[in-house]
Amino acid sequence: MTAHDYDVLIIGGGVTGLACAGLLRNFLRPRREPLRIGVLEARAPRRPAADAGPGLRVFAIAPAGRAILEACGAWDTLPPGMAAPYERMRVWQADSTPFGPGSIGFDAADSGAPGLGHIVDHDWLRLGLWNALADQGGGPVDLLTGASPAGLDAGPEAMTVRLPDGTSVRARLLVGADGADSWVRSQLQLPTTARDYGQLAVVGHVGSERPHQRTAWQRFTPGGPVALLPLADGRSSIVWSCFEPEAREISALADDEFGARLTAATGSVLGDLRVTTPRLAVPLAARHTHRYTGARFALVGDAAHQIHPLAGQGINLGLLDAAALAETLAAHLLGARLADPGDALVLRRYERWRKGANLLTMAAMEGLHRVFTSDSTTLTRLAAAGLGAVDRLPVVKRLLMAQAAGPADVARGRHAGL
Ligand SMILES: Cc1cc2nc3c(=O)[nH]c(=O)nc-3n(C[C@H](O)[C@H](O)[C@H](O)COP(=O)(O)OP(=O)(O)OC[C@H]3O[C@@H](n4cnc5c(N)ncnc54)[C@H](O)[C@@H]3O)c2cc1C
């Protein structure tokens, strides 16, 4: 039995999937016949405790990502303190110091921008996106929750998703936004290249002896990068990537011992660090799906590509995917009344748009990871010298900052000529 029929069914209501639904709804508002959009999500977001402070899952969101989240109506719902602005970034190699010859820094003031980005709480952000979609004033989007799909049948006219209760959902386009272990990707048997770094990222929040100065600090050690991301309450969120044996060892340390090890790993850049939350260790991998699209399907976000978190780009890439897919579909669907959202040739435009940019970012992360965790001292010294050299080239630094910020008008549907 078919319970629902959609033009677009998005599997996965994480930040990428929800943003994709929100932008589609925005871009297609001028259409006489509204697009029928559904989001199927296994776990509906829960409201975090009001006084709990930022959760352990926070991300650095660049200005383009913010613009997308604003357009989706989620940014302004973030409670005070859940989006902490940062104005500077300082990156250095273990043999150097934060301002030494093997370091590089970015300052928003150099490019006249108000900031480089924000450190945002994932749970509040996802809740804001969800509630904005649930607010039917913006147009109907069905939020289907509480069940994971049981099976998928790919047909020429529709994708049919079978649910555990025996019902099914049909859609002319199926969007896989279901994260790094994507069910959609595996059902469609899409070839994927994967790399296990043999590393874990240890995350948590810490207080520091010296203020973070609204600066994101990152030190490359031979074991992996360790980052301190500034939170609004004066603490910093840590992402400490280390090879598995070390990650297991430091995860098991008592809080004060862990604080001392972290202080040393960060080169005491903020003085003594003390742990203020439980710690979590997350396995790190990189994956890239060879095809993002085909007849009646498209993948976005981590379902299509997963990267090392060392430059905090994963969700930013996912949001740009969401915007590019929504814009490509809107350009097509606003152009002709009978246009089909599952048209493989149209979906291929989205893939061409995003794949190159995603691969480039992945290659850059891979290069940085390899060079700085290499056993070759010559190589790491050369890389450190490279950081220092770029640091002395303001034009190149401005270009890098513009690249990291992302396209300014991404949420307005300009790129496909809307
Ligand atoms: C330690 C660490 C730090 C990071 N820091 C940053 C950062 O600073 N900046 C940044 O940009 N990125 C960062 N990232 C990357 C970022 O977290 C991911 O890129 C991002 O969360 C991916 O979002 P997504 O919506 O694509 O997938 P997910 O967040 O994984 O969402 C997928 C959704 O799909 C749902 N789902 C899954 N399977 C099914 C199914 N079968 N049926 C129904 N629903 C399903 C899940 O419940 C979930 O809600 C970091 C990652 C790590 C590990």
PDB file of C-alpha atoms in Angstrom, residues 54 81 84 205-215 217 228-237 270 273-274 276:
ATOM      1  CA  PRO A  54      26.620  24.013  24.208  1.00  0.00           C
ATOM      2  CA  GLY A  81      25.602  31.497  23.325  1.00  0.00           C
ATOM      3  CA  ALA A  84      29.839  31.960  19.104  1.00  0.00           C
ATOM      4  CA  HIS A 205      34.860  21.459  26.360  1.00  0.00           C
ATOM      5  CA  VAL A 206      37.637  23.001  28.428  1.00  0.00           C
ATOM      6  CA  GLY A 207      38.248  26.096  30.505  1.00  0.00           C
ATOM      7  CA  SER A 208      41.559  27.907  30.035  1.00  0.00           C
ATOM      8  CA  GLU A 209      43.918  30.005  32.108  1.00  0.00           C
ATOM      9  CA  ARG A 210      44.062  32.693  29.401  1.00  0.00           C
ATOM     10  CA  PRO A 211      41.106  33.973  27.301  1.00  0.00           C
ATOM     11  CA  HIS A 212      40.606  32.463  23.849  1.00  0.00           C
ATOM     12  CA  GLN A 213      40.336  35.931  22.239  1.00  0.00           C
ATOM     13  CA  ARG A 214      37.622  34.741  19.846  1.00  0.00           C
ATOM     14  CA  THR A 215      40.339  32.808  18.062  1.00  0.00           C
ATOM     15  CA  TRP A 217      43.669  27.721  17.563  1.00  0.00           C
ATOM     16  CA  LEU A 228      40.593  24.784  20.414  1.00  0.00           C
ATOM     17  CA  LEU A 229      37.370  26.376  19.142  1.00  0.00           C
ATOM     18  CA  PRO A 230      36.111  29.432  21.079  1.00  0.00           C
ATOM     19  CA  LEU A 231      32.708  29.151  22.795  1.00  0.00           C
ATOM     20  CA  ALA A 232      30.583  32.114  23.865  1.00  0.00           C
ATOM     21  CA  ASP A 233      30.921  31.364  27.595  1.00  0.00           C
ATOM     22  CA  GLY A 234      34.728  31.708  27.490  1.00  0.00           C
ATOM     23  CA  ARG A 235      35.441  27.982  27.285  1.00  0.00           C
ATOM     24  CA  SER A 236      36.830  26.254  24.187  1.00  0.00           C
ATOM     25  CA  SER A 237      35.633  23.138  22.441  1.00  0.00           C
ATOM     26  CA  LEU A 270      45.927  29.333  26.362  1.00  0.00           C
ATOM     27  CA  LEU A 273      43.437  23.765  30.384  1.00  0.00           C
ATOM     28  CA  ARG A 274      40.864  22.025  32.580  1.00  0.00           C
ATOM     29  CA  THR A 276      34.561  20.813  32.135  1.00  0.00           C
TER      30      THR A 276
END
